[in-house]
């Protein structure tokens, strides 16, 4: 952990170093420009003077004069050497500066350090110029200039700036260390006090001395006041904890009583729902049993009649045809209504034992939905609600038909009970489509992995405050009017646990509600048990 004092010191050092670095860079740039300009002026002046004074001496082949001119120009240390060449004889005179800085005559031509600049030597005779003659190039001069002085000056300036920055940084570190100690010393005391207060008992922590008369002293006095307040709060908290411990046993006992009451309420709710279901099943069984009994009586009467005709020998073909028609129709009615009664009894048995015990099988989905809706006709015909089934034929569903019947029954009757007023006409739409590889398919497909079922009504809708809790148990809008709030909770548990699917709901007030079921076409084997069956209202 880096302390604030160190971070502040580093911050100031970085800022000062950056400012001095920018200032030094600008000074270095300015100095470099000035030195380059001076070097340029020096080169121009040397060449100009040499081109002015050397041509006449070289014309006269006056070596002494040439040497004196060259020696005079070699005084600046920036000059490495000067070589004077005659147009006819080559190297005529020259001087160079050795590594120690001493001047020496140039005996022979050769390589020379520095930057070489060459200029022609033009002799202009006054008589020739007056007569219109052309100037004569008598030779050339080569001057070698060195940048060592410029580089040395720039390097010296850099060293000076670096030393200056380091010296100021050292001074700044010392000054900040001494000044920040005044602030961070009391802060460390305050930190230690807070740490002790957090890790030790409040009674063991002593108050900090309040002998300072500055802002930090005010902070320390505030800390001591907080510590005293905290001790008072801790004392009251201890008393409250003692009281809470005394009431904990009473709360635990009350919770146990509440759980027993809830379990008893749920059991009573299931029993009440089962009683209502018994009455409804008994009423529903009366119709198919009565039809089957009537059909059996008609069949027996027709059998007796045809038997008498056979015994007397007066039987006719028309009698046999009429008997066969009567027997076929009566058998069909007896079989259909007996199957319907058996199915009602079997469904009642499943609900009574609160589990799905029906064997799993593959069935055609549209036909089964039609059968479930037909079984609800005695209830639906008492209302003005219409059920529309939009399901393609040929969809094979490998699952538990009994559980699906309960889901559809709960959803449809939930719409009847809650979506529409008793005297209001409404529509309940059951739509089914297949989905394969995440793409919706309009027609049944053997590759389809999911069945998407939508149960939609155009009723009053679900209030927003109930929409998020609609699948919770005991959530109902008809409390005290026969609603228990278990129907949609049972649907949710069946979809999730038995079918391995999902169910969601969306609704807009005044525009109805939509329940969207997503079920695997082949129910996974792991989902073999569903939740209990019960009341269908919300």
Coordinates of C-alpha atoms in Angstrom, one line a residue:
X1 CA 0.0 0.0 0.0
X2 CA 1.5 3.4 -1.1
X3 CA 1.0 6.1 1.5
X4 CA -0.5 9.4 0.6
X5 CA 2.6 11.2 1.7
X6 CA 4.7 9.2 -0.8
X7 CA 2.1 9.7 -3.5
X8 CA 2.0 13.5 -2.9
X9 CA 5.8 13.7 -3.0
X10 CA 6.0 11.7 -6.2
X11 CA 3.2 13.9 -7.7
X12 CA 5.1 17.1 -6.9
X13 CA 8.4 15.6 -8.2
X14 CA 6.7 14.6 -11.4
X15 CA 5.1 18.1 -11.9
X16 CA 8.4 20.0 -11.1
X17 CA 10.4 17.6 -13.3
X18 CA 7.9 18.0 -16.1
X19 CA 7.9 21.8 -15.9
X20 CA 11.7 22.1 -15.7
X21 CA 12.0 19.5 -18.5
X22 CA 9.7 21.6 -20.8
X23 CA 11.6 24.8 -19.9
X24 CA 14.9 23.1 -20.4
X25 CA 13.8 21.7 -23.8
X26 CA 12.7 25.2 -24.9
X27 CA 16.1 26.6 -23.7
X28 CA 18.0 23.9 -25.5
X29 CA 16.0 24.5 -28.7
X30 CA 16.7 28.2 -28.5
X31 CA 20.4 27.7 -27.7
X32 CA 20.7 25.3 -30.6
X33 CA 19.1 27.7 -33.0
X34 CA 21.5 30.5 -31.8
X35 CA 24.6 28.4 -32.1
X36 CA 23.5 27.2 -35.6
X37 CA 22.9 30.8 -36.7
X38 CA 26.3 31.8 -35.3
X39 CA 28.0 28.9 -37.1
X40 CA 26.3 29.9 -40.3
X41 CA 27.4 33.5 -40.0
X42 CA 31.0 32.3 -39.2
X43 CA 31.1 30.1 -42.3
X44 CA 29.7 32.9 -44.5
X45 CA 32.2 35.4 -43.2
X46 CA 35.2 33.2 -43.5
X47 CA 34.4 32.2 -47.1
X48 CA 33.7 35.8 -48.0
X49 CA 36.9 37.1 -46.6
X50 CA 39.0 34.2 -48.2
X51 CA 37.3 34.8 -51.6
X52 CA 38.2 38.4 -51.3
X53 CA 41.8 38.3 -50.1
X54 CA 43.2 35.1 -51.6
X55 CA 42.7 35.5 -55.4
X56 CA 45.3 38.4 -55.8
X57 CA 47.9 36.6 -53.6
X58 CA 47.4 33.4 -55.4
X59 CA 47.6 35.2 -58.7
X60 CA 51.0 36.6 -57.7
X61 CA 51.9 33.1 -56.2
X62 CA 52.8 34.9 -53.0
X63 CA 52.8 32.0 -50.6
X64 CA 53.8 34.1 -47.6
X65 CA 50.8 36.3 -48.0
X66 CA 48.5 33.3 -48.5
X67 CA 49.8 31.6 -45.4
X68 CA 49.3 34.8 -43.3
X69 CA 45.7 35.1 -44.6
X70 CA 45.0 31.5 -43.8
X71 CA 46.6 31.8 -40.3
X72 CA 44.4 34.8 -39.6
X73 CA 41.2 33.0 -40.5
X74 CA 42.2 29.9 -38.5
X75 CA 41.8 31.7 -35.2
X76 CA 38.2 30.6 -34.4
X77 CA 38.2 27.1 -32.9
X78 CA 35.3 26.0 -35.1
X79 CA 37.7 25.8 -38.1
X80 CA 39.5 22.5 -38.5
X81 CA 41.5 23.4 -41.6
X82 CA 41.9 25.6 -44.7
X83 CA 43.3 24.3 -47.9
X84 CA 44.2 26.7 -50.9
X85 CA 44.5 25.1 -54.3
X86 CA 46.1 26.7 -57.3
X87 CA 44.4 26.0 -60.6
X88 CA 47.6 24.7 -62.2
X89 CA 49.8 23.2 -59.4
X90 CA 47.1 21.9 -57.0
X91 CA 47.6 22.3 -53.2
X92 CA 49.3 25.6 -52.7
X93 CA 49.1 26.3 -49.0
X94 CA 47.0 25.4 -45.9
X95 CA 46.8 24.9 -42.2
X96 CA 45.0 22.4 -40.0
X97 CA 44.1 22.0 -36.3
X98 CA 45.4 18.9 -34.6
X99 CA 43.6 17.0 -31.8
X100 CA 45.2 19.2 -29.1
X101 CA 43.9 22.4 -30.8
X102 CA 47.3 23.6 -32.1
X103 CA 47.7 24.9 -35.7
X104 CA 50.1 23.2 -38.0
X105 CA 51.0 23.9 -41.7
X106 CA 49.5 21.4 -44.2
X107 CA 52.3 19.6 -46.0
X108 CA 50.2 17.3 -48.2
X109 CA 46.6 16.9 -49.1
X110 CA 44.6 14.3 -47.3
X111 CA 41.4 13.5 -45.3
X112 CA 40.4 16.0 -42.7
X113 CA 37.7 16.0 -40.1
X114 CA 34.6 18.3 -39.9
X115 CA 32.4 19.5 -42.7
X116 CA 34.1 20.7 -45.9
X117 CA 32.9 23.7 -47.8
X118 CA 34.5 24.5 -51.1
X119 CA 34.5 28.0 -52.9
X120 CA 36.2 29.1 -56.1
X121 CA 38.8 31.9 -56.0
X122 CA 38.2 34.4 -58.8
X123 CA 40.8 37.0 -59.7
X124 CA 39.5 40.3 -61.1
X125 CA 42.3 42.5 -62.5
X126 CA 41.4 46.2 -62.7
X127 CA 42.9 46.7 -66.2
X128 CA 41.2 43.6 -67.5
X129 CA 38.0 44.6 -66.0
X130 CA 38.2 48.1 -67.6
X131 CA 38.9 46.6 -71.0
X132 CA 35.9 44.3 -70.7
X133 CA 37.9 41.1 -70.0
X134 CA 36.4 38.2 -68.0
X135 CA 37.4 37.2 -64.5
X136 CA 39.9 34.4 -64.1
X137 CA 39.5 31.5 -61.7
X138 CA 42.9 31.1 -60.2
X139 CA 42.0 28.2 -57.8
X140 CA 39.8 27.2 -55.0
X141 CA 39.7 27.2 -51.2
X142 CA 38.3 24.3 -49.1
X143 CA 37.4 25.1 -45.5
X144 CA 36.6 22.4 -42.9
X145 CA 34.3 23.4 -40.1
X146 CA 33.7 21.5 -36.8
X147 CA 30.5 21.1 -34.7
X148 CA 32.3 20.0 -31.6
X149 CA 31.9 23.4 -30.0
X150 CA 28.2 23.5 -30.7
X151 CA 27.7 20.0 -29.5
X152 CA 29.8 20.6 -26.4
X153 CA 27.7 23.7 -25.6
X154 CA 24.5 21.8 -26.0
X155 CA 25.7 18.9 -23.9
X156 CA 26.9 21.3 -21.2
X157 CA 23.4 23.0 -21.2
X158 CA 21.7 19.5 -20.8
X159 CA 24.0 18.6 -17.9
X160 CA 23.3 21.9 -16.2
X161 CA 19.5 21.4 -16.6
X162 CA 19.7 17.8 -15.3
X163 CA 21.7 18.9 -12.2
X164 CA 19.3 21.7 -11.7
X165 CA 16.2 19.4 -11.8
X166 CA 17.9 16.8 -9.5
X167 CA 18.8 19.5 -7.0
X168 CA 15.3 21.0 -7.0
X169 CA 13.8 17.5 -6.6
X170 CA 16.0 16.8 -3.6
X171 CA 15.1 20.1 -2.1
X172 CA 11.4 19.5 -2.8
X173 CA 11.5 16.0 -1.2
X174 CA 13.1 17.3 1.9
X175 CA 10.7 20.3 2.1
X176 CA 7.6 18.1 1.6
X177 CA 8.9 15.5 4.0
X178 CA 9.2 18.1 6.7
X179 CA 6.0 19.9 6.0
X180 CA 3.8 16.8 5.5
X181 CA 5.0 15.3 8.7
X182 CA 3.0 18.1 10.5
X183 CA -0.1 16.8 8.8
X184 CA 0.4 13.0 8.6
X185 CA 1.7 12.6 12.2
X186 CA -1.7 13.3 13.7
X187 CA -3.4 11.4 10.9
X188 CA -1.4 8.3 11.8
X189 CA -2.5 8.7 15.4
X190 CA -6.1 9.0 14.2
X191 CA -5.7 5.9 12.0
X192 CA -4.3 3.9 14.8
X193 CA -7.2 5.0 17.0
X194 CA -9.8 4.0 14.4
X195 CA -8.0 0.6 13.9
X196 CA -8.1 -0.1 17.6
X197 CA -11.7 1.0 17.8
X198 CA -12.6 -1.5 15.0
X199 CA -10.6 -4.4 16.3
X200 CA -10.8 -4.1 20.0
X201 CA -13.5 -3.5 22.5
X202 CA -14.7 0.1 22.8
X203 CA -14.0 0.1 26.5
X204 CA -10.3 -0.7 25.8
X205 CA -9.6 2.2 23.4
X206 CA -8.4 5.4 25.0
X207 CA -9.3 8.8 23.6
X208 CA -6.6 10.7 21.7
X209 CA -4.9 13.7 23.3
X210 CA -6.6 17.0 22.4
X211 CA -3.7 19.4 22.9
X212 CA -3.6 20.7 19.3
X213 CA -5.2 24.0 18.5
X214 CA -5.5 23.7 14.7
X215 CA -7.7 22.0 12.1
X216 CA -6.2 18.5 13.0
X217 CA -7.0 19.2 16.6
X218 CA -10.7 19.8 15.6
X219 CA -10.6 16.4 13.8
X220 CA -9.2 14.6 16.8
X221 CA -11.8 16.2 19.1
X222 CA -14.5 15.1 16.6
X223 CA -13.1 11.5 16.7
X224 CA -13.2 11.4 20.5
X225 CA -16.8 12.7 20.4
X226 CA -17.7 9.9 17.9
X227 CA -15.9 7.4 20.1
X228 CA -18.0 8.4 23.1
X229 CA -21.2 8.3 21.0
X230 CA -20.2 4.9 19.7
X231 CA -19.7 3.6 23.2
X232 CA -23.1 4.8 24.2
X233 CA -24.6 3.1 21.1
X234 CA -22.8 -0.2 21.8
X235 CA -24.2 -0.1 25.3
X236 CA -27.7 0.3 24.1
X237 CA -27.1 -2.3 21.4
X238 CA -26.1 -4.8 24.1
X239 CA -29.3 -4.2 26.0
X240 CA -31.3 -4.6 22.8
X241 CA -29.4 -7.9 22.0
X242 CA -30.3 -9.2 25.4
X243 CA -34.0 -8.3 24.7
X244 CA -33.8 -9.9 21.3
X245 CA -32.3 -13.1 22.7
X246 CA -35.1 -13.2 25.2
X247 CA -37.7 -12.9 22.5
X248 CA -36.0 -15.3 20.0
X249 CA -37.5 -18.4 21.5
X250 CA -41.0 -16.8 21.4
X251 CA -40.4 -15.8 17.7
X252 CA -39.2 -19.3 16.9
X253 CA -42.3 -20.8 18.5
X254 CA -44.6 -18.4 16.7
X255 CA -42.9 -19.4 13.4
X256 CA -43.5 -23.0 14.0
X257 CA -47.1 -22.3 14.8
X258 CA -47.4 -20.3 11.6
X259 CA -45.9 -23.0 9.5
X260 CA -48.3 -25.6 11.0
X261 CA -51.1 -23.2 10.2
X262 CA -50.0 -22.7 6.7
X263 CA -49.7 -26.5 6.1
X264 CA -53.2 -26.9 7.6
X265 CA -54.6 -24.2 5.4
X266 CA -53.0 -25.7 2.2
X267 CA -54.4 -29.1 3.1
X268 CA -57.8 -27.7 3.8
X269 CA -57.6 -25.8 0.4
X270 CA -56.8 -29.0 -1.4
X271 CA -59.6 -30.9 0.4
X272 CA -62.1 -28.2 -0.4
X273 CA -60.9 -28.2 -4.1
X274 CA -61.2 -32.0 -4.1
X275 CA -64.8 -31.8 -2.8
X276 CA -65.8 -29.4 -5.5
X277 CA -64.1 -31.6 -8.0
X278 CA -66.0 -34.7 -6.7
X279 CA -69.3 -32.9 -7.2
X280 CA -68.3 -31.7 -10.7
X281 CA -67.1 -35.2 -11.7
X282 CA -70.3 -36.8 -10.4
X283 CA -72.3 -34.4 -12.4
X284 CA -70.2 -34.9 -15.5
X285 CA -70.3 -38.7 -15.2
X286 CA -74.1 -38.7 -15.1
X287 CA -74.4 -37.6 -18.7
X288 CA -72.1 -40.3 -20.4
X289 CA -73.5 -43.0 -18.0
X290 CA -77.1 -42.0 -18.8
X291 CA -76.4 -41.9 -22.6
X292 CA -74.7 -45.3 -22.3
X293 CA -77.6 -46.8 -20.4
X294 CA -80.1 -45.4 -22.9
X295 CA -78.1 -46.7 -25.8
X296 CA -77.8 -50.1 -24.1
X297 CA -81.6 -50.2 -23.6
X298 CA -82.2 -49.3 -27.3
X299 CA -79.8 -52.0 -28.3
X300 CA -81.4 -54.6 -26.1
X301 CA -84.9 -53.7 -27.4
X302 CA -83.6 -54.0 -31.0
X303 CA -81.9 -57.3 -30.2
X304 CA -85.1 -58.7 -28.7
X305 CA -87.1 -57.6 -31.7
X306 CA -84.7 -59.2 -34.2
X307 CA -84.5 -62.3 -32.0
X308 CA -88.3 -62.7 -32.1
X309 CA -88.3 -62.2 -35.9
X310 CA -85.6 -65.0 -36.2
X311 CA -87.6 -67.3 -34.0
X312 CA -90.8 -66.9 -36.1
X313 CA -88.9 -67.1 -39.3
X314 CA -90.4 -63.8 -40.5
X315 CA -87.1 -62.0 -40.6
X316 CA -86.5 -59.6 -43.5
X317 CA -83.4 -58.0 -45.0
X318 CA -84.6 -54.6 -44.0
X319 CA -85.0 -55.7 -40.4
X320 CA -81.4 -57.0 -40.4
X321 CA -80.1 -53.7 -41.9
X322 CA -82.1 -51.6 -39.5
X323 CA -80.8 -53.8 -36.6
X324 CA -77.2 -53.4 -37.7
X325 CA -77.6 -49.6 -38.0
X326 CA -79.1 -49.5 -34.5
X327 CA -76.5 -51.8 -33.1
X328 CA -73.7 -49.8 -34.7
X329 CA -74.9 -46.4 -33.5
X330 CA -75.7 -47.8 -30.0
X331 CA -72.3 -49.4 -29.7
X332 CA -70.6 -46.2 -30.8
X333 CA -72.5 -44.2 -28.2
X334 CA -71.9 -46.8 -25.5
X335 CA -68.2 -46.9 -26.3
X336 CA -67.7 -43.2 -26.5
X337 CA -69.6 -42.4 -23.3
X338 CA -68.1 -45.3 -21.4
X339 CA -64.6 -44.0 -22.5
X340 CA -65.5 -40.5 -21.4
X341 CA -66.8 -41.7 -18.0
X342 CA -63.6 -43.8 -17.6
X343 CA -61.4 -40.9 -18.5
X344 CA -63.2 -38.6 -16.0
X345 CA -62.8 -41.2 -13.3
X346 CA -59.1 -41.7 -14.2
X347 CA -58.5 -37.9 -14.1
X348 CA -60.3 -37.6 -10.8
X349 CA -58.1 -40.4 -9.4
X350 CA -54.9 -38.6 -10.6
X351 CA -56.0 -35.3 -8.9
X352 CA -57.1 -37.0 -5.8
X353 CA -53.7 -38.6 -5.2
X354 CA -52.0 -35.2 -6.1
X355 CA -49.6 -36.7 -8.7
X356 CA -49.5 -37.7 -12.4
X357 CA -49.6 -41.4 -12.5
X358 CA -50.6 -41.7 -16.2
X359 CA -48.3 -43.7 -18.3
X360 CA -46.3 -41.7 -20.8
X361 CA -47.2 -42.1 -24.4
X362 CA -47.0 -40.4 -27.8
X363 CA -50.3 -38.8 -29.0
X364 CA -51.5 -36.5 -31.7
X365 CA -51.6 -33.0 -30.2
X366 CA -54.5 -31.4 -32.0
X367 CA -56.9 -34.3 -31.5
X368 CA -56.1 -34.4 -27.8
X369 CA -56.6 -30.6 -27.3
X370 CA -60.0 -31.0 -29.0
X371 CA -60.9 -33.9 -26.6
X372 CA -59.9 -31.7 -23.6
X373 CA -62.0 -28.8 -24.8
X374 CA -64.9 -31.2 -25.4
X375 CA -64.7 -32.3 -21.8
X376 CA -65.0 -28.7 -20.7
X377 CA -68.1 -28.0 -22.8
X378 CA -70.5 -28.5 -19.8
X379 CA -68.7 -25.6 -18.1
X380 CA -68.1 -23.5 -21.2
X381 CA -71.7 -23.7 -22.4
X382 CA -72.8 -21.9 -19.2
X383 CA -70.8 -18.9 -20.3
X384 CA -70.5 -16.8 -23.5
X385 CA -66.9 -17.7 -24.0
X386 CA -65.7 -19.3 -27.2
X387 CA -62.6 -21.5 -27.5
X388 CA -60.7 -21.3 -30.9
X389 CA -58.1 -24.0 -31.5
X390 CA -55.3 -23.2 -34.0
X391 CA -53.1 -26.2 -34.1
X392 CA -51.8 -28.0 -37.2
X393 CA -52.6 -31.7 -37.6
X394 CA -49.9 -34.3 -37.4
X395 CA -47.9 -33.0 -34.4
X396 CA -46.8 -36.0 -32.3
X397 CA -46.3 -35.1 -28.7
X398 CA -44.3 -37.7 -26.6
X399 CA -45.3 -36.8 -23.0
X400 CA -48.0 -37.1 -20.4
X401 CA -51.5 -36.4 -21.7
X402 CA -53.1 -36.3 -18.3
X403 CA -50.8 -33.5 -17.1
X404 CA -51.3 -31.6 -20.4
X405 CA -55.1 -31.9 -19.9
X406 CA -54.7 -30.4 -16.4
X407 CA -52.6 -27.5 -17.7
X408 CA -55.1 -26.7 -20.5
X409 CA -58.0 -27.0 -18.2
X410 CA -56.5 -24.7 -15.5
X411 CA -55.5 -22.1 -18.1
X412 CA -58.9 -22.1 -20.0
X413 CA -61.0 -22.1 -16.8
X414 CA -58.8 -19.4 -15.3
X415 CA -59.6 -17.3 -18.4
X416 CA -63.3 -18.0 -18.0
X417 CA -63.3 -17.1 -14.3
X418 CA -61.1 -14.0 -14.4
X419 CA -60.9 -12.6 -17.9
X420 CA -64.6 -12.1 -18.6
X421 CA -67.7 -10.9 -16.8
X422 CA -70.5 -13.4 -16.6
X423 CA -72.6 -11.6 -19.3
X424 CA -69.6 -10.6 -21.5
X425 CA -68.7 -12.6 -24.7
X426 CA -65.1 -13.5 -25.0
X427 CA -62.7 -15.5 -27.1
X428 CA -60.0 -17.9 -25.9
X429 CA -57.4 -18.7 -28.5
X430 CA -55.2 -21.8 -28.3
X431 CA -52.4 -21.6 -30.9
X432 CA -49.7 -24.2 -31.4
X433 CA -46.6 -24.2 -33.6
X434 CA -43.4 -26.2 -33.9
X435 CA -39.9 -24.8 -33.5
X436 CA -36.8 -26.5 -34.8
X437 CA -33.2 -25.3 -34.3
X438 CA -34.4 -22.0 -32.9
X439 CA -36.6 -21.2 -36.1
X440 CA -40.3 -21.1 -36.0
X441 CA -41.9 -23.6 -38.4
X442 CA -45.5 -23.2 -39.7
X443 CA -46.0 -26.9 -40.4
X444 CA -45.4 -30.0 -38.3
X445 CA -41.8 -31.2 -38.7
X446 CA -40.2 -34.4 -37.4
X447 CA -37.1 -32.4 -36.7
X448 CA -39.0 -30.0 -34.4
X449 CA -37.6 -30.1 -30.9
X450 CA -40.0 -27.7 -29.2
X451 CA -43.7 -27.1 -29.2
X452 CA -44.8 -23.5 -28.7
X453 CA -48.3 -23.2 -27.3
X454 CA -50.1 -19.9 -26.8
X455 CA -53.3 -19.5 -24.7
X456 CA -54.6 -16.0 -25.3
X457 CA -57.8 -14.2 -24.3
X458 CA -59.3 -10.8 -25.1
X459 CA -60.6 -10.1 -21.6
X460 CA -59.8 -7.5 -19.0
X461 CA -56.1 -8.4 -18.6
X462 CA -54.0 -8.7 -15.4
X463 CA -53.1 -5.7 -13.2
X464 CA -49.4 -4.8 -13.4
X465 CA -48.9 -5.3 -9.6
X466 CA -50.1 -8.9 -10.0
X467 CA -48.4 -9.8 -13.2
X468 CA -45.0 -10.5 -11.6
X469 CA -46.6 -12.7 -8.9
X470 CA -49.2 -14.4 -11.0
X471 CA -47.5 -17.9 -10.6
X472 CA -47.0 -17.5 -6.8
X473 CA -49.3 -19.7 -4.6
X474 CA -52.3 -18.1 -3.1
X475 CA -52.3 -15.1 -5.4
X476 CA -55.9 -14.5 -6.5
X477 CA -58.2 -11.6 -7.5
X478 CA -61.2 -13.5 -6.1
X479 CA -60.3 -14.0 -2.5
X480 CA -63.5 -15.0 -0.6
X481 CA -65.3 -15.8 -3.9
X482 CA -64.0 -19.3 -4.4
X483 CA -60.6 -18.4 -5.7
X484 CA -57.6 -20.0 -3.9
X485 CA -54.7 -18.8 -6.0
X486 CA -53.3 -22.3 -6.6
X487 CA -54.3 -22.9 -10.2
X488 CA -51.5 -21.0 -12.0
X489 CA -49.0 -22.2 -9.4
X490 CA -49.9 -25.8 -10.2
X491 CA -49.6 -25.0 -14.0
X492 CA -46.1 -23.5 -13.4
X493 CA -44.9 -26.5 -11.5
X494 CA -46.3 -28.9 -14.1
X495 CA -44.6 -27.1 -17.0
X496 CA -41.3 -26.7 -15.2
X497 CA -41.0 -30.0 -13.4
X498 CA -42.9 -32.5 -15.4
X499 CA -42.6 -31.3 -18.9
X500 CA -39.2 -29.6 -18.6
X501 CA -40.5 -26.5 -20.3
X502 CA -41.1 -22.8 -19.5
X503 CA -44.2 -20.6 -19.2
X504 CA -44.4 -16.8 -19.3
X505 CA -47.2 -14.4 -19.2
X506 CA -47.8 -10.9 -20.7
X507 CA -50.8 -8.7 -20.4
X508 CA -52.1 -5.2 -21.0
X509 CA -55.1 -4.0 -19.1
X510 CA -58.2 -4.0 -21.2
X511 CA -56.6 -6.1 -24.0
X512 CA -56.4 -9.5 -22.4
X513 CA -53.6 -11.8 -21.3
X514 CA -51.3 -14.2 -23.1
X515 CA -49.7 -17.3 -21.6
X516 CA -46.8 -18.7 -23.7
X517 CA -45.7 -22.3 -23.1
X518 CA -42.5 -23.7 -24.6
X519 CA -42.5 -27.5 -24.2
X520 CA -40.0 -30.1 -25.6
X521 CA -41.7 -32.3 -28.1
X522 CA -40.2 -35.3 -26.4
X523 CA -40.3 -34.8 -22.6
X524 CA -36.9 -35.6 -21.0
X525 CA -36.9 -38.7 -18.8
X526 CA -35.7 -36.7 -15.8
X527 CA -39.0 -34.8 -15.7
X528 CA -41.2 -37.7 -14.6
X529 CA -43.0 -36.2 -11.7
X530 CA -45.2 -33.1 -11.6
X531 CA -46.6 -30.9 -8.9
X532 CA -49.9 -31.6 -7.2
X533 CA -53.2 -30.8 -8.9
X534 CA -55.7 -28.6 -7.3
X535 CA -57.9 -25.5 -7.7
X536 CA -57.9 -24.0 -11.1
X537 CA -58.7 -20.4 -10.2
X538 CA -56.1 -17.9 -9.5

